[in-house]
CSV table of C-alpha atoms in Angstrom, one decimal:
chain,number,residue,atom,x,y,z
Q,387,MET,CA,-16.6,37.6,45.3
Q,388,PRO,CA,-14.4,40.3,43.7
Q,389,ALA,CA,-10.6,39.9,44.2
Q,390,THR,CA,-9.1,42.1,46.9
Q,391,PRO,CA,-7.1,44.9,45.2
Q,392,GLN,CA,-3.3,44.8,45.8
Q,393,ALA,CA,-1.8,47.7,47.7
Q,394,ASP,CA,0.5,50.0,45.7
Q,395,ALA,CA,2.1,52.0,48.6
Q,396,ILE,CA,2.8,52.0,52.3
Q,397,VAL,CA,2.9,55.2,54.4
Q,398,LEU,CA,5.1,54.4,57.4
Q,399,PHE,CA,4.3,56.7,60.3
Q,400,GLY,CA,7.0,56.9,63.0
Q,401,ALA,CA,9.6,56.1,60.4
Q,402,THR,CA,12.5,57.3,62.6
Q,403,GLY,CA,11.5,55.2,65.6
Q,404,ASP,CA,13.0,51.9,66.7
Q,405,LEU,CA,10.3,49.6,65.4
Q,406,ALA,CA,10.3,51.1,61.9
Q,407,ARG,CA,14.1,51.1,61.7
Q,408,ARG,CA,14.8,47.7,63.0
Q,409,MET,CA,11.9,45.7,61.8
Q,410,LEU,CA,9.6,47.4,59.3
Q,411,LEU,CA,12.1,48.9,56.9
Q,412,ALA,CA,14.2,45.7,57.1
Q,413,SER,CA,11.2,43.6,56.4
Q,414,LEU,CA,10.2,45.7,53.3
Q,415,TYR,CA,13.8,45.4,52.1
Q,416,PHE,CA,13.8,41.6,52.3
Q,417,LEU,CA,10.4,41.4,50.7
Q,418,ASP,CA,11.8,43.4,47.8
Q,419,ALA,CA,15.0,41.2,47.7
Q,420,ASP,CA,12.8,38.1,47.3
Q,421,GLY,CA,10.6,39.6,44.7
Q,422,PHE,CA,7.4,39.9,46.8
Q,423,LEU,CA,6.8,43.7,46.5
Q,424,PRO,CA,4.7,44.8,43.5
Q,425,LYS,CA,6.6,46.3,40.7
Q,426,ASP,CA,5.7,50.0,41.3
Q,427,PHE,CA,5.1,49.7,45.0
Q,428,ARG,CA,6.1,52.9,46.9
Q,429,ILE,CA,7.4,53.3,50.4
Q,430,VAL,CA,6.6,56.7,51.9
Q,431,ALA,CA,8.3,57.1,55.3
Q,432,THR,CA,7.2,60.0,57.5
Q,433,ALA,CA,7.9,61.4,60.9
Q,434,ARG,CA,8.2,64.8,62.6
Q,435,ALA,CA,12.0,64.8,62.2
Q,436,ASP,CA,13.2,67.4,59.7
Q,437,LEU,CA,15.2,65.1,57.3
Q,438,THR,CA,16.0,65.2,53.7
Q,439,ARG,CA,15.2,62.2,51.5
Q,440,ASP,CA,19.0,61.6,51.0
Q,441,ALA,CA,19.7,61.8,54.8
Q,442,PHE,CA,16.9,59.2,55.5
Q,443,LEU,CA,18.2,56.9,52.7
Q,444,GLU,CA,21.7,57.1,54.2
Q,445,GLN,CA,20.4,56.2,57.6
Q,446,THR,CA,18.3,53.3,56.3
Q,447,GLN,CA,21.2,51.9,54.2
Q,448,ALA,CA,23.5,52.1,57.3
Q,449,MET,CA,20.9,50.3,59.4
Q,450,LEU,CA,20.5,47.5,56.8
Q,451,SER,CA,24.2,47.1,56.4
Q,452,GLU,CA,24.6,46.4,60.1
Q,453,ARG,CA,22.4,43.3,59.9
Q,454,SER,CA,24.0,39.9,59.6
Q,455,GLU,CA,22.5,39.3,56.2
Q,456,GLY,CA,24.3,42.4,54.8
Q,457,ILE,CA,23.0,44.4,51.9
Q,458,ASP,CA,22.9,43.6,48.2
Q,459,PRO,CA,23.9,46.6,46.1
Q,460,ALA,CA,21.4,45.7,43.3
Q,461,VAL,CA,18.6,45.2,45.7
Q,462,TRP,CA,19.4,48.4,47.6
Q,463,LYS,CA,19.3,50.4,44.3
Q,464,ARG,CA,15.8,49.1,43.5
Q,465,PHE,CA,14.6,49.5,47.1
Q,466,ALA,CA,16.0,53.1,47.4
Q,467,ALA,CA,14.2,54.0,44.3
Q,468,ARG,CA,10.9,53.1,46.0
Q,469,LEU,CA,11.7,55.0,49.2
Q,470,ASN,CA,10.8,58.5,50.0
Q,471,TYR,CA,10.7,60.6,53.2
Q,472,VAL,CA,8.3,63.3,54.1
Q,473,GLY,CA,8.9,65.3,57.3
Q,474,ALA,CA,5.4,66.2,58.7
Q,475,ASP,CA,3.2,66.3,61.8
Q,476,ALA,CA,0.5,63.9,60.7
Q,477,THR,CA,-1.7,64.8,63.7
Q,478,THR,CA,-2.8,67.9,61.8
Q,479,ALA,CA,-4.6,68.1,58.5
Q,480,GLU,CA,-1.9,70.4,57.2
Q,481,GLY,CA,0.8,67.9,58.1
Q,482,ALA,CA,-1.1,65.0,56.5
Q,483,ALA,CA,-1.6,67.0,53.4
Q,484,LYS,CA,2.1,67.0,52.9
Q,485,LEU,CA,1.9,63.3,52.1
Q,486,LYS,CA,-0.3,63.8,49.1
Q,487,PRO,CA,2.4,64.6,46.5
Q,488,ALA,CA,4.3,61.4,47.4
Q,489,LEU,CA,1.2,59.3,46.9
Q,490,GLU,CA,0.1,60.9,43.6
Q,491,GLY,CA,-1.2,58.1,41.3
Q,492,CYS,CA,-1.5,55.6,44.1
Q,493,LYS,CA,-5.0,54.0,44.4
Q,494,VAL,CA,-4.6,51.6,47.3
Q,495,PRO,CA,-2.1,52.8,49.8
Q,496,PHE,CA,-2.0,51.5,53.3
Q,497,PHE,CA,-1.0,53.4,56.5
Q,498,TYR,CA,1.2,51.8,59.1
Q,499,LEU,CA,1.0,53.6,62.5
Q,500,ALA,CA,4.2,52.8,64.2
Q,501,ILE,CA,3.4,55.5,66.7
Q,502,SER,CA,1.9,55.9,70.2
Q,503,PRO,CA,-1.7,54.7,70.4
Q,504,SER,CA,-2.6,58.1,71.9
Q,505,LEU,CA,-2.0,59.6,68.4
Q,506,TYR,CA,-4.1,57.1,66.4
Q,507,GLU,CA,-7.3,59.1,66.6
Q,508,LYS,CA,-5.6,62.4,65.6
Q,509,VAL,CA,-3.8,60.9,62.7
Q,510,CYS,CA,-6.9,59.2,61.3
Q,511,VAL,CA,-8.9,62.4,61.5
Q,512,SER,CA,-6.1,64.3,59.8
Q,513,LEU,CA,-5.9,61.7,57.0
Q,514,ALA,CA,-9.6,62.0,56.4
Q,515,ALA,CA,-9.5,65.8,56.5
Q,516,ALA,CA,-6.6,65.8,53.9
Q,517,GLY,CA,-8.6,63.5,51.6
Q,518,ILE,CA,-6.0,60.7,51.8
Q,519,ALA,CA,-8.1,58.1,53.6
Q,520,THR,CA,-10.6,56.6,51.2
Q,521,ASP,CA,-12.7,53.4,50.9
Q,522,GLU,CA,-9.7,51.7,49.3
Q,523,THR,CA,-7.1,52.5,51.9
Q,524,ARG,CA,-6.0,50.2,54.7
Q,525,ILE,CA,-4.6,51.0,58.1
Q,526,VAL,CA,-2.3,48.9,60.3
Q,527,LEU,CA,-2.2,49.4,64.1
Q,528,GLU,CA,0.4,48.4,66.6
Q,529,LYS,CA,-0.6,47.2,70.1
Q,530,PRO,CA,-1.6,48.2,72.6
Q,531,ILE,CA,-5.1,49.0,71.5
Q,532,GLY,CA,-6.1,50.8,74.7
Q,533,ARG,CA,-5.2,50.1,78.3
Q,534,ASP,CA,-8.5,48.5,79.2
Q,535,LEU,CA,-11.9,47.7,77.7
Q,536,GLU,CA,-13.1,51.3,78.0
Q,537,THR,CA,-10.1,52.9,76.3
Q,538,SER,CA,-9.9,50.2,73.7
Q,539,ARG,CA,-13.6,50.8,72.7
Q,540,HIS,CA,-12.8,54.5,72.5
Q,541,ILE,CA,-9.9,54.0,70.1
Q,542,ASN,CA,-11.8,51.5,68.0
Q,543,THR,CA,-14.9,53.7,67.8
Q,544,SER,CA,-12.7,56.7,66.7
Q,545,LEU,CA,-11.0,54.6,64.0
Q,546,GLY,CA,-14.4,53.4,62.9
Q,547,VAL,CA,-15.5,57.0,62.0
Q,548,VAL,CA,-12.8,57.0,59.3
Q,549,PHE,CA,-12.2,53.3,58.4
Q,550,ASP,CA,-14.5,50.3,58.1
Q,551,GLU,CA,-13.6,47.3,60.1
Q,552,ALA,CA,-12.5,45.5,57.0
Q,553,GLN,CA,-9.9,48.2,56.4
Q,554,ILE,CA,-8.3,47.9,59.8
Q,555,PHE,CA,-5.4,45.5,60.4
Q,556,ARG,CA,-4.5,45.2,64.1
Q,557,ILE,CA,-1.1,43.6,64.1
Q,558,ASP,CA,0.4,41.1,66.6
Q,559,HIS,CA,3.9,40.2,65.2
Q,560,TYR,CA,3.8,36.8,67.1
Q,561,LEU,CA,1.2,35.7,64.6
Q,562,GLY,CA,3.7,36.3,61.8
Q,563,LYS,CA,6.2,33.8,63.2
Q,564,GLU,CA,6.8,30.7,61.1
Q,565,THR,CA,6.3,28.4,64.0
Q,566,VAL,CA,3.0,29.9,65.0
Q,567,GLN,CA,1.7,29.3,61.5
Q,568,ASN,CA,3.2,25.8,61.7
Q,569,LEU,CA,1.0,25.2,64.8
Q,570,LEU,CA,-2.1,25.7,62.5
Q,571,ALA,CA,-0.6,23.2,60.0
Q,572,LEU,CA,0.3,20.7,62.7
Q,573,ARG,CA,-3.3,20.8,64.1
Q,574,PHE,CA,-5.4,21.0,61.0
Q,575,ALA,CA,-3.3,19.4,58.2
Q,576,ASN,CA,-2.7,16.1,60.1
Q,577,THR,CA,-5.1,13.4,61.4
Q,578,LEU,CA,-2.4,12.4,63.9
Q,579,PHE,CA,-2.9,15.3,66.4
Q,580,GLU,CA,-6.4,16.7,66.2
Q,581,PRO,CA,-8.2,13.6,67.5
Q,582,LEU,CA,-5.9,13.9,70.6
Q,583,TRP,CA,-6.3,17.6,71.0
Q,584,ASN,CA,-8.7,17.6,73.9
Q,585,ASN,CA,-9.2,16.9,77.6
Q,586,LEU,CA,-9.2,13.2,77.2
Q,587,THR,CA,-5.5,13.1,76.3
Q,588,ILE,CA,-4.0,16.5,77.2
Q,589,ASP,CA,-3.1,17.0,80.8
Q,590,HIS,CA,-2.2,20.7,80.7
Q,591,VAL,CA,-0.8,23.5,78.6
Q,592,GLN,CA,2.0,26.0,79.5
Q,593,ILE,CA,2.7,29.2,77.7
Q,594,THR,CA,5.9,31.1,78.7
Q,595,VAL,CA,7.2,34.4,77.4
Q,596,ALA,CA,10.4,35.3,79.3
Q,597,GLU,CA,12.6,38.2,78.5
Q,598,THR,CA,16.1,38.9,79.9
Q,599,GLU,CA,15.8,42.7,79.3
Q,600,GLY,CA,14.6,45.1,81.9
Q,601,VAL,CA,12.2,47.9,81.4
Q,602,GLY,CA,14.9,50.7,81.4
Q,603,ALA,CA,13.9,53.9,79.6
Q,604,ARG,CA,10.5,52.5,78.6
Q,605,TRP,CA,9.2,52.8,82.2
Q,606,PRO,CA,6.8,55.7,81.4
Q,607,TYR,CA,4.9,53.4,79.2
Q,608,TYR,CA,5.5,50.2,81.1
Q,609,ASP,CA,4.5,51.6,84.5
Q,610,GLU,CA,1.1,52.3,83.2
Q,611,TYR,CA,0.6,48.8,81.6
Q,612,GLY,CA,2.7,46.3,83.5
Q,613,ALA,CA,3.2,42.7,82.4
Q,614,LEU,CA,-0.5,41.8,82.4
Q,615,ARG,CA,-1.5,44.5,80.0
Q,616,ASP,CA,1.7,44.7,78.0
Q,617,MET,CA,2.3,41.0,77.2
Q,618,LEU,CA,-0.5,38.7,78.4
Q,619,GLN,CA,-3.4,40.7,77.0
Q,620,ASN,CA,-2.2,40.4,73.4
Q,621,HIS,CA,0.7,38.0,72.6
Q,622,MET,CA,-0.1,35.3,75.2
Q,623,LEU,CA,-3.9,35.2,74.7
Q,624,GLN,CA,-3.4,35.1,70.9
Q,625,LEU,CA,-1.1,32.0,71.4
Q,626,LEU,CA,-3.7,30.5,73.8
Q,627,CYS,CA,-6.4,31.0,71.2
Q,628,LEU,CA,-4.5,29.2,68.4
Q,629,VAL,CA,-3.8,26.2,70.7
Q,630,ALA,CA,-7.4,26.0,72.0
Q,631,MET,CA,-9.6,27.1,69.1
Q,632,GLU,CA,-12.0,24.7,67.3
Q,633,PRO,CA,-11.1,23.8,63.7
Q,634,PRO,CA,-12.3,26.6,61.4
Q,635,ALA,CA,-14.4,25.8,58.3
Q,636,ASP,CA,-11.6,27.2,56.1
Q,637,MET,CA,-8.7,29.6,56.3
Q,638,GLU,CA,-10.7,32.7,55.4
Q,639,PRO,CA,-10.0,35.6,57.9
Q,640,ASP,CA,-13.4,35.6,59.6
Q,641,SER,CA,-13.5,31.8,59.9
Q,642,VAL,CA,-10.3,31.7,61.9
Q,643,ARG,CA,-11.0,34.8,63.9
Q,644,ASN,CA,-14.5,33.6,64.8
Q,645,GLU,CA,-13.0,30.5,66.5
Q,646,LYS,CA,-10.5,32.7,68.4
Q,647,VAL,CA,-13.3,34.9,69.7
Q,648,LYS,CA,-15.2,31.8,71.0
Q,649,VAL,CA,-12.1,30.8,73.0
Q,650,LEU,CA,-11.9,34.3,74.6
Q,651,ARG,CA,-15.5,34.2,75.5
Q,652,SER,CA,-15.0,30.8,77.2
Q,653,LEU,CA,-12.2,32.0,79.5
Q,654,ARG,CA,-13.4,31.6,83.1
Q,655,ARG,CA,-13.6,35.0,84.8
Q,656,PHE,CA,-11.2,35.7,87.7
Q,657,THR,CA,-12.7,36.4,91.1
Q,658,ARG,CA,-11.2,37.7,94.3
Q,659,GLN,CA,-11.1,34.1,95.6
Q,660,ASP,CA,-9.0,33.0,92.6
Q,661,VAL,CA,-6.3,35.6,93.2
Q,662,GLN,CA,-4.3,33.8,95.9
Q,663,GLU,CA,-4.6,30.3,94.4
Q,664,LYS,CA,-4.4,31.0,90.6
Q,665,SER,CA,-2.2,34.1,90.2
Q,666,VAL,CA,1.1,35.6,91.1
Q,667,ARG,CA,2.4,39.1,90.6
Q,668,GLY,CA,6.1,40.0,90.8
Q,669,GLN,CA,8.6,42.8,90.4
Q,670,TYR,CA,12.3,42.4,89.8
Q,671,THR,CA,14.9,43.6,92.2
Q,672,PRO,CA,18.7,43.9,91.7
Q,673,GLY,CA,20.3,40.7,90.5
Q,674,VAL,CA,22.5,39.1,87.8
Q,675,VAL,CA,21.5,38.4,84.2
Q,676,GLY,CA,23.9,37.0,81.7
Q,677,GLY,CA,26.8,37.4,84.1
Q,678,LYS,CA,26.1,41.1,84.6
Q,679,ALA,CA,24.8,42.9,87.6
Q,680,VAL,CA,21.6,44.8,86.9
Q,681,GLU,CA,19.4,47.1,88.9
Q,682,GLY,CA,15.9,46.6,90.0
Q,683,TYR,CA,12.7,48.1,88.4
Q,684,GLU,CA,12.2,50.7,91.1
Q,685,ALA,CA,15.8,52.0,90.5
Q,686,GLU,CA,15.0,52.3,86.8
Q,687,ARG,CA,11.6,53.9,87.6
Q,688,GLY,CA,13.2,56.3,90.2
Q,689,GLN,CA,10.6,55.6,92.9
Q,690,LYS,CA,8.5,52.9,94.4
Q,691,THR,CA,5.7,51.5,92.2
Q,692,GLY,CA,3.1,48.8,92.4
Q,693,THR,CA,3.6,47.8,88.7
Q,694,GLU,CA,4.2,44.1,88.1
Q,695,THR,CA,7.0,43.0,85.8
Q,696,PHE,CA,6.1,39.3,86.1
Q,697,THR,CA,2.8,37.5,86.2
Q,698,ALA,CA,1.8,33.8,86.3
Q,699,LEU,CA,-1.8,32.6,86.0
Q,700,ARG,CA,-3.8,29.4,85.9
Q,701,VAL,CA,-6.4,29.9,83.2
Q,702,ASP,CA,-9.4,27.7,82.6
Q,703,ILE,CA,-11.5,27.4,79.4
Q,704,ASP,CA,-15.1,26.4,80.1
Q,705,ASN,CA,-16.1,24.4,77.0
Q,706,TRP,CA,-16.4,20.7,76.2
Q,707,ARG,CA,-13.0,20.3,74.6
Q,708,TRP,CA,-10.9,21.9,77.4
Q,709,ALA,CA,-13.0,21.3,80.6
Q,710,GLY,CA,-10.6,20.4,83.4
Q,711,VAL,CA,-7.4,21.2,81.5
Q,712,PRO,CA,-5.5,24.0,83.2
Q,713,PHE,CA,-3.5,26.5,81.0
Q,714,PHE,CA,-0.6,27.9,82.9
Q,715,LEU,CA,0.7,31.3,81.6
Q,716,ARG,CA,3.8,33.1,82.8
Q,717,THR,CA,5.6,36.2,81.5
Q,718,GLY,CA,8.3,38.4,83.0
Q,719,LYS,CA,11.2,40.8,82.6
Q,720,ARG,CA,14.8,40.0,83.7
Q,721,MET,CA,14.4,36.3,83.5
Q,722,PRO,CA,17.5,34.0,83.3
Q,723,GLU,CA,16.9,33.4,79.6
Q,724,LYS,CA,14.9,34.6,76.6
Q,725,ARG,CA,12.2,32.1,75.9
Q,726,THR,CA,8.8,32.1,74.2
Q,727,GLN,CA,7.4,28.6,74.3
Q,728,ILE,CA,4.2,26.6,74.2
Q,729,ALA,CA,4.4,23.2,76.0
Q,730,ILE,CA,1.5,20.8,75.6
Q,731,GLN,CA,1.7,18.0,78.1
Q,732,PHE,CA,-0.2,14.8,77.4
Q,733,LYS,CA,-1.5,12.5,80.1
Q,734,PRO,CA,0.6,9.6,81.2
Q,735,VAL,CA,-0.1,6.0,80.0
Q,736,PRO,CA,-2.8,4.5,82.2
Q,737,HIS,CA,-0.6,1.5,83.2
Q,738,SER,CA,3.1,0.6,82.7
Q,739,ILE,CA,3.9,-2.9,81.5
Q,740,PHE,CA,7.7,-2.4,81.7
Q,741,GLY,CA,8.3,-3.3,85.4
Q,742,ARG,CA,10.1,-1.5,88.2
Q,743,ALA,CA,13.2,-0.7,86.3
Q,744,SER,CA,11.3,1.7,84.0
Q,745,THR,CA,9.1,3.3,86.7
Q,746,GLN,CA,11.3,6.4,87.0
Q,747,ASP,CA,12.1,6.5,83.3
Q,748,LEU,CA,8.5,6.7,82.1
Q,749,ALA,CA,7.5,10.3,81.2
Q,750,PRO,CA,4.3,11.6,79.5
Q,751,ASN,CA,4.6,12.7,75.9
Q,752,ARG,CA,5.1,16.4,75.5
Q,753,LEU,CA,4.8,18.7,72.4
Q,754,VAL,CA,7.0,21.8,72.7
Q,755,ILE,CA,6.7,24.7,70.3
Q,756,ASP,CA,9.6,27.1,70.6
Q,757,LEU,CA,9.1,30.6,69.2
Q,758,GLN,CA,12.2,32.4,70.7
Q,759,PRO,CA,15.1,32.5,70.6
Q,760,ASP,CA,15.0,29.5,68.2
Q,761,GLU,CA,12.0,28.4,66.3
Q,762,ASP,CA,11.3,24.7,66.5
Q,763,ILE,CA,8.6,22.1,67.2
Q,764,LYS,CA,9.6,19.0,69.3
Q,765,LEU,CA,7.6,16.0,70.3
Q,766,SER,CA,9.0,13.9,73.2
Q,767,LEU,CA,8.4,10.2,72.7
Q,768,MET,CA,9.3,7.3,74.9
Q,769,ASN,CA,11.6,4.6,73.5
Q,770,LYS,CA,13.9,1.9,74.7
Q,771,ALA,CA,17.2,3.0,76.2
Q,772,PRO,CA,20.1,1.5,74.2
Q,773,GLY,CA,22.1,-1.4,75.8
Q,774,LEU,CA,21.4,-4.2,78.3
Q,775,SER,CA,19.7,-3.8,81.6
Q,776,GLN,CA,18.6,-6.1,84.5
Q,777,GLY,CA,15.1,-6.1,86.0
Q,778,GLY,CA,13.2,-5.2,82.8
Q,779,MET,CA,13.4,-2.9,79.9
Q,780,ARG,CA,14.8,0.6,80.5
Q,781,LEU,CA,13.2,3.6,78.7
Q,782,GLN,CA,14.2,7.0,77.7
Q,783,SER,CA,12.5,10.1,76.4
Q,784,LEU,CA,13.5,11.0,72.8
Q,785,PRO,CA,12.8,14.5,71.5
Q,786,LEU,CA,11.8,14.4,67.8
Q,787,SER,CA,12.1,17.7,65.9
Q,788,LEU,CA,9.1,18.3,63.7
Q,789,SER,CA,10.3,21.6,62.4
Q,790,LEU,CA,11.9,22.1,58.9
Q,791,LEU,CA,13.4,25.5,59.9
Q,792,ARG,CA,16.8,24.1,60.4
Q,793,THR,CA,16.6,22.4,57.0
Q,794,TYR,CA,15.8,25.8,55.4
Q,795,GLU,CA,18.7,27.5,57.2
Q,796,GLY,CA,21.0,24.6,56.3
Q,797,ALA,CA,20.1,25.0,52.7
Q,798,GLY,CA,21.3,28.6,52.7
Q,799,GLY,CA,18.0,30.2,53.6
Q,800,ARG,CA,17.4,32.6,56.5
Q,801,ARG,CA,14.9,33.0,59.3
Q,802,ARG,CA,12.3,35.6,58.2
Q,803,ILE,CA,11.3,38.6,60.3
Q,804,ALA,CA,7.7,38.0,61.5
Q,805,TYR,CA,6.7,41.3,60.0
Q,806,GLU,CA,7.5,40.2,56.5
Q,807,ARG,CA,4.6,37.8,56.5
Q,808,LEU,CA,2.2,40.3,58.0
Q,809,LEU,CA,3.2,43.2,55.7
Q,810,LEU,CA,2.8,40.9,52.7
Q,811,ASP,CA,-0.7,40.0,53.9
Q,812,VAL,CA,-1.6,43.6,54.2
Q,813,ILE,CA,-0.5,44.3,50.7
Q,814,HIS,CA,-2.8,41.5,49.5
Q,815,GLY,CA,-5.6,42.4,51.9
Q,816,ASP,CA,-5.5,39.1,53.8
Q,817,ALA,CA,-6.6,39.7,57.4
Q,818,THR,CA,-6.3,36.1,58.7
Q,819,LEU,CA,-3.3,36.7,60.9
Q,820,PHE,CA,-4.6,40.0,62.2
Q,821,VAL,CA,-6.8,40.8,65.2
Q,822,ARG,CA,-10.4,41.8,64.9
Q,823,ARG,CA,-12.1,44.4,67.1
Q,824,ASP,CA,-14.2,41.9,69.0
Q,825,GLU,CA,-11.1,39.8,69.7
Q,826,VAL,CA,-9.3,42.8,71.2
Q,827,GLU,CA,-12.3,43.8,73.3
Q,828,GLU,CA,-13.0,40.2,74.6
Q,829,ALA,CA,-9.3,40.0,75.6
Q,830,TRP,CA,-9.6,43.3,77.5
Q,831,ARG,CA,-12.8,42.2,79.2
Q,832,TRP,CA,-11.1,39.1,80.6
Q,833,VAL,CA,-7.8,41.0,81.5
Q,834,ASP,CA,-9.8,43.7,83.2
Q,835,GLY,CA,-11.4,41.0,85.4
Q,836,VAL,CA,-7.9,39.8,86.5
Q,837,ALA,CA,-6.8,43.4,87.3
Q,838,ASP,CA,-10.0,44.1,89.2
Q,839,ALA,CA,-9.6,40.9,91.2
Q,840,TRP,CA,-6.0,41.9,92.1
Q,841,ALA,CA,-7.2,45.3,93.2
Q,842,GLU,CA,-10.1,43.9,95.2
Q,843,ALA,CA,-7.8,41.4,97.0
Q,844,GLY,CA,-5.1,44.0,97.4
Q,845,GLN,CA,-2.5,41.8,95.9
Q,846,ALA,CA,0.8,43.6,95.5
Q,847,PRO,CA,3.8,42.4,93.4
Q,848,LYS,CA,6.2,40.1,95.2
Q,849,PRO,CA,9.9,40.8,94.8
Q,850,TYR,CA,12.1,38.5,92.8
Q,851,ALA,CA,15.8,38.8,92.0
Q,852,ALA,CA,16.7,39.7,88.4
Q,853,GLY,CA,18.0,36.5,86.7
Q,854,SER,CA,15.6,34.2,88.5
Q,855,TRP,CA,12.3,32.7,87.2
Q,856,GLY,CA,10.1,35.0,89.3
Q,857,PRO,CA,8.8,34.9,92.8
Q,858,SER,CA,8.7,31.6,94.7
Q,859,GLY,CA,4.9,31.8,94.4
Q,860,ALA,CA,5.1,31.1,90.7
Q,861,PHE,CA,6.5,27.6,91.4
Q,862,ALA,CA,4.0,27.1,94.2
Q,863,LEU,CA,1.2,28.1,91.8
Q,864,ILE,CA,1.8,25.2,89.4
Q,865,GLU,CA,2.9,22.7,92.0
Q,866,ARG,CA,-0.4,23.3,93.8
Q,867,PHE,CA,-2.1,21.6,90.9
Q,868,GLY,CA,0.5,18.8,90.7
Q,869,ARG,CA,2.5,20.1,87.7
Q,870,ASP,CA,6.0,21.6,87.1
Q,871,TRP,CA,7.1,24.3,84.8
Q,872,SER,CA,8.6,23.1,81.5
Q,873,ASP,CA,12.5,23.1,81.4
C-alpha cells in the first residue's frame, strides 16, 4: 500500500472567526514550535474581511501573545513566514481563484472550513470550478454536518460530487483530547480492564457534558439545534462509541470506525412510550452561576421558545456485551460547573465479609475519565481505613489517578489543544480520529428518533434555574433505575 502523501499547505476558511483565531491558528503555531510542521508547509488564511497580510499577522501575533504560554520570537518569525492572508469570497469561483497564487507549487493542500455548514456546498463547488480541488487535496469539516438525517445526507452528497470519502475529514475536537485517546490505550493496551468491560461486571455508564456558559448571541444557531442536536448528536455519541465499541483488529482508520458504526446501529430506538421514563428536556431560567446573576434563555432569545438547553437520556445498547447496562447521558448550558466526564460504575461485590461496621463504607469500584476542565483518569478502589476500629474492619474508597498528564505538566510540559493532534493527523492523512459519513448518518438516524418521539409525545422543556443541575426530572430519571449521578 503506497504511503499517504504529506500535506504541504492548509487553506483556513473563516480565518477571522473565533474558532480559527482561538484554536486553529494557535494549534498551528504550537505545532510549528514543537517541530511538527513540514519544513515548507504554508498557512493560507482566508475570509471575506478586507485585510492586508501585515494587518492579519499583527492580529494573529496579538492573539498568541495573550495566551498563558506567551510567544517565542524565534518561533513567531518562522511561523509568520509561513502565514499569508487572502481576502476573498470563496463561495464564488472568482473568489476561490484568488487563492491560487498563494498555493502555487503546493501539491497536497488541505482545506479547513471553519465556516457555517450552509456554505460548505458553495465553497466546494467554487474550489472545483477554480481548479484548486484535485484528487490529492483534503477537506476538513466542522460540525454540525446537517440538522437531521435528511440535511446531513444532502451535505454529504454535495461534498461527494467534488471529494471522495477518503479525502473528507469530519472533525470532532473531543477525539483529539489526550484523555480520550488514553481511553483507547486503557482498554486495548491492558489485559486488566478489557475482560471486565461488559455487562457481567459493569453496572452502568454515565456521560456528562456540562457548561456554565449560556447561549447568548449564538441563539440564532442554537435555537435551531438545541442541546440534543448541538452536543449529544456528535460529542456525546462519539464518547459513547469509544466506551462501548468492540476491540478493532488494528488502529487503521476503517478498523476503528467500523466498530463505532456497529455501536450506533445497536442503539435502541426511542419510542413515544420511552419519552416520559427515559428522557428529560429542560431550558434555563434566570439564576446565579459563578456568583453572578444571569438571565434565562428566553431573555437572551428575546421571545418564548421550545428549544431545550438541557437534555438527559437513558440509552440502551442492544448487543451481547452491553445488554442490560444503562448508559445515562446528560448535557446542558448554565450548569453549576464546567465538566465533561465519563463515569463507569462497576457492580458491587456479591457479598461483604467485613461485618456491619463496613456496611456503609463499601462502595462499588468506579472508573472516572475527566476531559474538562482537567484531564485525568481515576479509579476508585476500596481499601482499609487507617487506624483502629471496633466491630470489624472499616473501609474507605481511595481514588487512584491513572493519568500521566500531571507528570507531563510538572516536568514543564503543557496541555495540548485538542486541535493540534487532529491537524497533525490531517497533514499525514490519518483519518482514525475523524468521523466517517456512515457514522454521522447513523448518529442522526438515532437522534431523529429521539426528536420525533418528543414531538409525538408533546414533551416541552421543563424550566430549571441557571446554576442548577437541570430540572428535577433529571434526578428522577436516574433514580428511577436505582442509580445516582456521579459527583
